[in-house]
Amino acid sequence: MTLPLPRATITAVHGYVPPDVLTNADLARLVDTTDTWITERTGIKERHIQRGEGLGTSHMGAEAVRGLLAKTGTKPEEVDLLICATTTPDMQFPSTANLICDMVGIKNVGSFDVQAACSGFLYSLTIANQFIAAGTARKVIVVGADKMSSIIDYTDRATCVLFGDGAGAVLIEAQNNGYGIMDALIRSDGSGMIHLHQKAGGSRMPATAETVSKRLHYVHQEGAAVYKFAIAKMAEVAGEIMSRNNLRGEMIDWLVPHQANKRIIESTAERMGMPMERVMVTINKYGNTTNATIPLSLWDYEPQLKAGNRMVLAAFGGGFTWAGVYLTWAYDGAKAAKLNGNAPQRLS
């Protein structure tokens, strides 16, 4: 009997959200908005904010990785590679992945950041898949983490209601049990930059007193254009993944979409023929955590997941970027959560 070829397989997931919660009522005291307005337009009720001097994206990522190592009994020296998808690195260099490795005791391995805005986590899964397929890595950790509160203008009603902070991490291993990443697509279109970007802080416009005073270091978003492109491209990449793998909506157990806006999630699901009861939705309690939205969703829903579940993961991000991944889940999530006592919770 011929055994299935080894595939890059998610064998564990863990998440972290900081303890401080920013509710819609809190935001209504900062800008001209209401809980009703935010909820109806975005689906968000609250988001978590990383507070504390000197705390960056790496600190949240490290918490997620520590939990991942603990729940799987994986030693730091067993990890071959760590990739961090982030739009809010602690600093230009060293990479946030490098900092996370140092914090959790992972040494002498490759580590690097991936910047593809909100699609970065799926880009990183695709890269990890290649390392596993090539046989150059056996255990890869992929982290999605962002401290969006560091680049959000809390006087801008259009953006400040959308984003939160958080991190999620998955362990990826080569397994030949028939489960794992079956297909992946990554796409981009740089002409979308004008609709969603951060104007200052890079080499094109380095930080100056003037750029700070003009508030150019915050997220700039043209909501209507982004909304239209996000729905079209997330549905497009998910549809292409399904077509390439002869899948129909009723054959998919879970749609795992990037959590940017509940209306975008609902529209994407409708175009895919997916009922909302099979769509992961966490935007109500975490907001848009950018690269953390998909791993946080997997962590949140882990107790409901069963070995063999077919999933389509889809994301869209600034730039523009978009990506899709088709995978089959490899383990009984309820059993893993019970054994490890790690049902989703807000960690301090």
CSV table of C-alpha atoms in Angstrom, one decimal:
chain,number,residue,atom,x,y,z
A,1,MET,CA,0.0,0.0,0.0
A,2,THR,CA,1.3,3.4,-1.0
A,3,LEU,CA,1.2,5.9,1.9
A,4,PRO,CA,0.1,9.5,1.3
A,5,LEU,CA,2.9,12.0,0.7
A,6,PRO,CA,3.8,14.1,3.7
A,7,ARG,CA,1.9,17.4,3.8
A,8,ALA,CA,2.4,20.6,5.8
A,9,THR,CA,-0.2,20.1,8.6
A,10,ILE,CA,-1.4,22.4,11.3
A,11,THR,CA,-1.0,20.3,14.5
A,12,ALA,CA,-1.8,23.0,17.1
A,13,VAL,CA,-2.9,26.6,17.5
A,14,HIS,CA,-2.7,29.1,20.3
A,15,GLY,CA,-3.7,32.7,20.7
A,16,TYR,CA,-3.2,35.7,22.9
A,17,VAL,CA,-5.1,38.9,23.3
A,18,PRO,CA,-4.0,41.6,25.8
A,19,PRO,CA,-6.2,42.1,28.9
A,20,ASP,CA,-7.3,45.7,28.3
A,21,VAL,CA,-10.6,45.9,26.4
A,22,LEU,CA,-11.7,48.9,24.4
A,23,THR,CA,-15.5,48.8,24.0
A,24,ASN,CA,-17.7,50.7,21.6
A,25,ALA,CA,-18.9,52.8,24.6
A,26,ASP,CA,-15.3,53.7,25.3
A,27,LEU,CA,-14.8,54.9,21.7
A,28,ALA,CA,-18.0,56.9,21.8
A,29,ARG,CA,-16.3,59.0,24.5
A,30,LEU,CA,-13.4,59.7,22.1
A,31,VAL,CA,-15.1,60.3,18.8
A,32,ASP,CA,-18.6,61.1,17.4
A,33,THR,CA,-19.9,57.5,17.2
A,34,THR,CA,-22.3,55.1,19.0
A,35,ASP,CA,-22.3,51.4,19.8
A,36,THR,CA,-25.2,51.0,17.4
A,37,TRP,CA,-23.4,52.8,14.6
A,38,ILE,CA,-20.3,50.6,15.0
A,39,THR,CA,-22.1,47.4,15.5
A,40,GLU,CA,-24.4,47.8,12.5
A,41,ARG,CA,-21.6,48.8,10.1
A,42,THR,CA,-18.8,46.5,11.3
A,43,GLY,CA,-20.1,43.8,13.6
A,44,ILE,CA,-17.6,44.8,16.3
A,45,LYS,CA,-18.5,45.2,19.9
A,46,GLU,CA,-15.1,45.4,21.5
A,47,ARG,CA,-11.4,45.0,20.8
A,48,HIS,CA,-8.3,44.4,22.9
A,49,ILE,CA,-5.5,46.9,23.2
A,50,GLN,CA,-1.9,46.3,24.2
A,51,ARG,CA,-0.9,48.9,26.9
A,52,GLY,CA,2.3,49.3,28.8
A,53,GLU,CA,5.5,51.0,28.2
A,54,GLY,CA,7.9,49.2,25.8
A,55,LEU,CA,5.4,46.5,24.9
A,56,GLY,CA,5.2,45.7,21.2
A,57,THR,CA,3.9,43.2,18.7
A,58,SER,CA,6.7,40.8,19.6
A,59,HIS,CA,5.5,40.5,23.2
A,60,MET,CA,2.0,39.3,22.1
A,61,GLY,CA,3.6,37.0,19.5
A,62,ALA,CA,5.8,35.5,22.2
A,63,GLU,CA,2.8,34.9,24.5
A,64,ALA,CA,1.1,33.0,21.7
A,65,VAL,CA,4.2,30.9,20.9
A,66,ARG,CA,4.8,30.1,24.6
A,67,GLY,CA,1.3,28.8,24.8
A,68,LEU,CA,1.8,26.8,21.6
A,69,LEU,CA,5.0,25.2,22.8
A,70,ALA,CA,3.5,24.4,26.2
A,71,LYS,CA,0.3,22.8,24.9
A,72,THR,CA,2.2,20.6,22.5
A,73,GLY,CA,5.1,19.7,24.7
A,74,THR,CA,7.4,21.1,22.0
A,75,LYS,CA,10.9,22.2,23.1
A,76,PRO,CA,12.3,25.4,21.7
A,77,GLU,CA,15.3,23.5,20.2
A,78,GLU,CA,12.9,21.3,18.2
A,79,VAL,CA,11.6,24.3,16.1
A,80,ASP,CA,13.3,24.6,12.7
A,81,LEU,CA,11.9,27.9,11.5
A,82,LEU,CA,9.7,30.7,12.8
A,83,ILE,CA,7.9,33.1,10.5
A,84,CYS,CA,6.0,36.2,11.8
A,85,ALA,CA,3.4,37.9,9.7
A,86,THR,CA,3.0,41.5,10.9
A,87,THR,CA,2.2,45.0,9.6
A,88,THR,CA,3.4,46.6,12.9
A,89,PRO,CA,6.9,45.3,13.6
A,90,ASP,CA,8.5,46.4,16.8
A,91,MET,CA,11.2,48.2,14.8
A,92,GLN,CA,12.7,48.3,11.3
A,93,PHE,CA,15.2,45.7,12.4
A,94,PRO,CA,15.8,43.3,13.9
A,95,SER,CA,12.7,41.4,12.7
A,96,THR,CA,9.8,40.8,15.0
A,97,ALA,CA,10.3,37.1,14.4
A,98,ASN,CA,13.9,37.4,15.6
A,99,LEU,CA,12.7,39.1,18.8
A,100,ILE,CA,10.0,36.5,19.4
A,101,CYS,CA,12.6,33.7,19.1
A,102,ASP,CA,14.8,35.3,21.6
A,103,MET,CA,11.9,35.8,24.1
A,104,VAL,CA,10.9,32.1,23.9
A,105,GLY,CA,14.3,30.6,23.8
A,106,ILE,CA,14.4,29.5,20.1
A,107,LYS,CA,18.0,29.8,18.8
A,108,ASN,CA,20.1,29.1,15.8
A,109,VAL,CA,17.1,28.8,13.4
A,110,GLY,CA,15.8,30.8,10.5
A,111,SER,CA,13.4,33.6,11.5
A,112,PHE,CA,11.9,36.4,9.4
A,113,ASP,CA,8.9,38.7,9.0
A,114,VAL,CA,6.4,38.7,6.2
A,115,GLN,CA,4.7,41.9,5.3
A,116,ALA,CA,1.6,41.5,3.1
A,117,ALA,CA,-0.8,43.5,5.3
A,118,CYS,CA,-3.8,41.5,6.3
A,119,SER,CA,-3.0,38.6,4.0
A,120,GLY,CA,0.4,38.1,5.6
A,121,PHE,CA,-0.6,35.1,7.7
A,122,LEU,CA,-1.8,33.2,4.7
A,123,TYR,CA,1.3,34.3,2.7
A,124,SER,CA,3.4,32.9,5.7
A,125,LEU,CA,1.4,29.6,5.7
A,126,THR,CA,2.2,29.3,2.0
A,127,ILE,CA,5.9,29.9,2.6
A,128,ALA,CA,6.0,27.4,5.5
A,129,ASN,CA,4.3,24.8,3.2
A,130,GLN,CA,7.2,25.1,0.8
A,131,PHE,CA,9.8,24.5,3.6
A,132,ILE,CA,8.0,21.4,4.7
A,133,ALA,CA,7.5,20.1,1.2
A,134,ALA,CA,11.2,20.6,0.4
A,135,GLY,CA,12.1,18.6,3.5
A,136,THR,CA,14.3,21.5,4.8
A,137,ALA,CA,12.1,21.9,8.0
A,138,ARG,CA,10.2,19.5,10.1
A,139,LYS,CA,8.5,21.9,12.6
A,140,VAL,CA,7.6,25.4,11.6
A,141,ILE,CA,5.9,28.0,13.8
A,142,VAL,CA,3.9,30.7,11.9
A,143,VAL,CA,2.8,33.7,14.0
A,144,GLY,CA,0.3,36.3,13.0
A,145,ALA,CA,0.5,39.3,15.3
A,146,ASP,CA,-0.2,43.1,15.2
A,147,LYS,CA,-0.4,46.0,17.5
A,148,MET,CA,-2.7,48.0,15.4
A,149,SER,CA,-3.3,50.5,18.2
A,150,SER,CA,0.2,51.8,17.5
A,151,ILE,CA,-0.7,53.1,14.1
A,152,ILE,CA,-4.4,54.1,14.6
A,153,ASP,CA,-5.5,57.7,14.9
A,154,TYR,CA,-8.0,57.7,17.7
A,155,THR,CA,-9.5,61.0,16.5
A,156,ASP,CA,-10.5,59.4,13.2
A,157,ARG,CA,-13.9,57.8,13.5
A,158,ALA,CA,-13.5,55.9,10.2
A,159,THR,CA,-10.6,53.8,11.3
A,160,CYS,CA,-10.3,53.8,15.1
A,161,VAL,CA,-13.4,51.7,15.5
A,162,LEU,CA,-12.1,48.9,13.3
A,163,PHE,CA,-8.8,47.6,14.8
A,164,GLY,CA,-7.6,45.7,17.8
A,165,ASP,CA,-4.4,44.1,19.0
A,166,GLY,CA,-3.6,40.4,19.3
A,167,ALA,CA,-1.6,37.4,18.2
A,168,GLY,CA,-2.1,33.8,17.1
A,169,ALA,CA,0.4,31.0,16.3
A,170,VAL,CA,0.2,27.6,14.6
A,171,LEU,CA,2.6,24.7,14.7
A,172,ILE,CA,3.1,23.2,11.2
A,173,GLU,CA,4.6,19.7,10.9
A,174,ALA,CA,5.1,17.2,8.1
A,175,GLN,CA,2.5,14.4,8.4
A,176,ASN,CA,1.4,11.6,6.0
A,177,ASN,CA,-2.1,11.0,7.5
A,178,GLY,CA,-3.8,12.6,4.5
A,179,TYR,CA,-4.5,15.9,6.3
A,180,GLY,CA,-2.8,19.3,5.8
A,181,ILE,CA,-2.5,22.1,3.4
A,182,MET,CA,-3.9,20.9,0.0
A,183,ASP,CA,-3.6,24.1,-2.0
A,184,ALA,CA,-2.7,27.8,-1.6
A,185,LEU,CA,-2.8,30.9,-3.7
A,186,ILE,CA,-1.3,34.4,-3.1
A,187,ARG,CA,-2.1,37.4,-5.2
A,188,SER,CA,-1.4,41.2,-5.2
A,189,ASP,CA,-2.0,44.4,-7.0
A,190,GLY,CA,0.1,47.4,-6.0
A,191,SER,CA,-2.1,49.9,-7.6
A,192,GLY,CA,-4.4,49.5,-4.6
A,193,MET,CA,-1.9,51.4,-2.4
A,194,ILE,CA,-3.7,54.7,-2.8
A,195,HIS,CA,-6.8,53.2,-1.0
A,196,LEU,CA,-5.1,51.7,2.0
A,197,HIS,CA,-1.7,52.6,3.3
A,198,GLN,CA,0.5,54.4,5.9
A,199,LYS,CA,1.9,57.5,4.4
A,200,ALA,CA,5.0,58.2,6.5
A,201,GLY,CA,7.6,56.3,8.4
A,202,GLY,CA,9.3,54.4,5.5
A,203,SER,CA,12.1,55.3,3.2
A,204,ARG,CA,9.8,57.2,0.8
A,205,MET,CA,8.8,59.6,3.6
A,206,PRO,CA,11.0,59.2,6.7
A,207,ALA,CA,9.7,60.5,10.0
A,208,THR,CA,10.1,64.2,10.7
A,209,ALA,CA,8.5,66.6,13.1
A,210,GLU,CA,6.3,67.7,10.1
A,211,THR,CA,5.1,64.2,9.3
A,212,VAL,CA,4.2,63.6,12.9
A,213,SER,CA,2.4,67.0,13.2
A,214,LYS,CA,0.4,66.2,10.1
A,215,ARG,CA,-0.6,62.8,11.5
A,216,LEU,CA,0.9,60.9,8.6
A,217,HIS,CA,2.0,57.9,10.6
A,218,TYR,CA,-1.5,56.5,11.0
A,219,VAL,CA,-3.6,54.1,8.8
A,220,HIS,CA,-5.1,55.9,5.8
A,221,GLN,CA,-8.1,54.0,4.4
A,222,GLU,CA,-10.7,54.8,1.8
A,223,GLY,CA,-13.4,52.6,3.1
A,224,ALA,CA,-15.8,52.3,0.1
A,225,ALA,CA,-13.0,51.3,-2.3
A,226,VAL,CA,-11.5,48.8,0.2
A,227,TYR,CA,-14.9,47.3,0.9
A,228,LYS,CA,-15.6,46.7,-2.7
A,229,PHE,CA,-12.2,45.2,-3.5
A,230,ALA,CA,-12.2,43.1,-0.4
A,231,ILE,CA,-15.5,41.4,-1.1
A,232,ALA,CA,-14.5,40.8,-4.8
A,233,LYS,CA,-11.0,39.4,-4.2
A,234,MET,CA,-11.8,37.3,-1.1
A,235,ALA,CA,-14.6,35.6,-3.0
A,236,GLU,CA,-12.5,35.3,-6.1
A,237,VAL,CA,-9.5,33.6,-4.5
A,238,ALA,CA,-11.8,31.3,-2.5
A,239,GLY,CA,-13.7,30.4,-5.6
A,240,GLU,CA,-10.5,29.7,-7.5
A,241,ILE,CA,-9.2,27.5,-4.7
A,242,MET,CA,-12.5,25.6,-4.7
A,243,SER,CA,-12.6,25.2,-8.5
A,244,ARG,CA,-9.0,23.9,-8.6
A,245,ASN,CA,-9.9,21.3,-6.0
A,246,ASN,CA,-13.4,20.4,-7.3
A,247,LEU,CA,-15.1,21.7,-4.2
A,248,ARG,CA,-18.6,23.0,-3.7
A,249,GLY,CA,-19.9,25.1,-0.9
A,250,GLU,CA,-21.6,22.1,0.8
A,251,MET,CA,-18.3,20.2,0.8
A,252,ILE,CA,-16.6,22.8,3.0
A,253,ASP,CA,-16.9,22.5,6.7
A,254,TRP,CA,-15.5,25.9,7.6
A,255,LEU,CA,-14.8,29.2,5.9
A,256,VAL,CA,-12.2,31.0,7.8
A,257,PRO,CA,-12.2,34.6,6.5
A,258,HIS,CA,-10.1,37.6,7.5
A,259,GLN,CA,-12.1,39.5,10.1
A,260,ALA,CA,-12.2,43.0,8.6
A,261,ASN,CA,-15.9,43.7,8.6
A,262,LYS,CA,-18.9,41.5,9.3
A,263,ARG,CA,-20.6,42.7,6.1
A,264,ILE,CA,-17.5,41.6,4.1
A,265,ILE,CA,-17.5,38.3,5.8
A,266,GLU,CA,-21.2,37.7,5.1
A,267,SER,CA,-20.9,38.8,1.4
A,268,THR,CA,-17.9,36.5,0.9
A,269,ALA,CA,-19.8,33.6,2.4
A,270,GLU,CA,-22.9,34.3,0.3
A,271,ARG,CA,-20.8,34.3,-2.9
A,272,MET,CA,-19.2,31.0,-1.9
A,273,GLY,CA,-22.6,29.4,-1.1
A,274,MET,CA,-21.6,29.0,2.6
A,275,PRO,CA,-24.2,29.4,5.4
A,276,MET,CA,-23.1,31.6,8.3
A,277,GLU,CA,-23.2,28.7,10.8
A,278,ARG,CA,-20.1,27.3,9.0
A,279,VAL,CA,-18.3,30.6,8.9
A,280,MET,CA,-15.8,31.5,11.7
A,281,VAL,CA,-16.7,35.0,13.1
A,282,THR,CA,-14.7,36.6,15.9
A,283,ILE,CA,-14.7,40.2,14.8
A,284,ASN,CA,-17.3,41.0,17.4
A,285,LYS,CA,-14.9,40.5,20.3
A,286,TYR,CA,-11.5,41.1,18.7
A,287,GLY,CA,-12.0,43.6,15.9
A,288,ASN,CA,-9.6,43.6,13.0
A,289,THR,CA,-6.3,42.4,14.4
A,290,THR,CA,-4.8,42.3,10.9
A,291,ASN,CA,-2.5,39.3,10.7
A,292,ALA,CA,-3.9,37.8,13.9
A,293,THR,CA,-7.5,37.4,12.7
A,294,ILE,CA,-7.2,34.0,11.1
A,295,PRO,CA,-5.1,32.2,13.7
A,296,LEU,CA,-7.2,33.8,16.5
A,297,SER,CA,-10.3,32.5,14.8
A,298,LEU,CA,-8.8,29.0,14.6
A,299,TRP,CA,-7.9,29.2,18.3
A,300,ASP,CA,-11.3,30.5,19.2
A,301,TYR,CA,-13.1,27.7,17.3
A,302,GLU,CA,-10.6,25.0,18.1
A,303,PRO,CA,-13.0,23.1,20.5
A,304,GLN,CA,-15.5,22.7,17.5
A,305,LEU,CA,-13.0,21.4,15.0
A,306,LYS,CA,-12.7,17.7,14.0
A,307,ALA,CA,-10.0,15.8,12.2
A,308,GLY,CA,-10.8,15.8,8.5
A,309,ASN,CA,-12.7,19.1,8.5
A,310,ARG,CA,-12.3,20.8,5.2
A,311,MET,CA,-11.5,24.5,5.5
A,312,VAL,CA,-11.0,27.4,3.1
A,313,LEU,CA,-9.0,30.3,4.5
A,314,ALA,CA,-9.3,33.7,2.7
A,315,ALA,CA,-7.8,37.1,3.4
A,316,PHE,CA,-7.5,40.5,1.8
A,317,GLY,CA,-5.1,43.3,2.8
A,318,GLY,CA,-3.8,46.7,1.9
A,319,GLY,CA,-1.6,47.2,-1.1
A,320,PHE,CA,-3.7,45.3,-2.3
A,321,THR,CA,-2.9,41.7,-1.4
A,322,TRP,CA,-5.2,38.7,-1.1
A,323,ALA,CA,-4.7,35.0,-0.5
A,324,GLY,CA,-6.5,31.7,-0.1
A,325,VAL,CA,-5.6,28.3,1.5
A,326,TYR,CA,-7.4,25.0,1.3
A,327,LEU,CA,-6.6,22.6,4.1
A,328,THR,CA,-8.0,19.7,6.1
A,329,TRP,CA,-7.8,19.9,9.8
A,330,ALA,CA,-5.6,17.2,11.5
A,331,TYR,CA,-6.9,16.7,15.0
A,332,ASP,CA,-9.9,16.7,17.4
A,333,GLY,CA,-9.9,20.2,18.7
A,334,ALA,CA,-12.3,19.5,21.6
A,335,LYS,CA,-10.1,16.8,22.9
A,336,ALA,CA,-6.9,18.9,22.5
A,337,ALA,CA,-8.6,21.8,24.3
A,338,LYS,CA,-9.7,19.6,27.1
A,339,LEU,CA,-6.4,17.9,27.6
A,340,ASN,CA,-4.5,21.2,27.6
A,341,GLY,CA,-7.1,23.3,29.5
A,342,ASN,CA,-6.8,25.9,26.8
A,343,ALA,CA,-10.4,26.8,25.9
A,344,PRO,CA,-10.3,30.3,24.4
A,345,GLN,CA,-9.8,32.9,27.1
A,346,ARG,CA,-8.4,36.3,27.6
A,347,LEU,CA,-5.0,35.9,28.9
A,348,SER,CA,-3.2,38.5,31.1
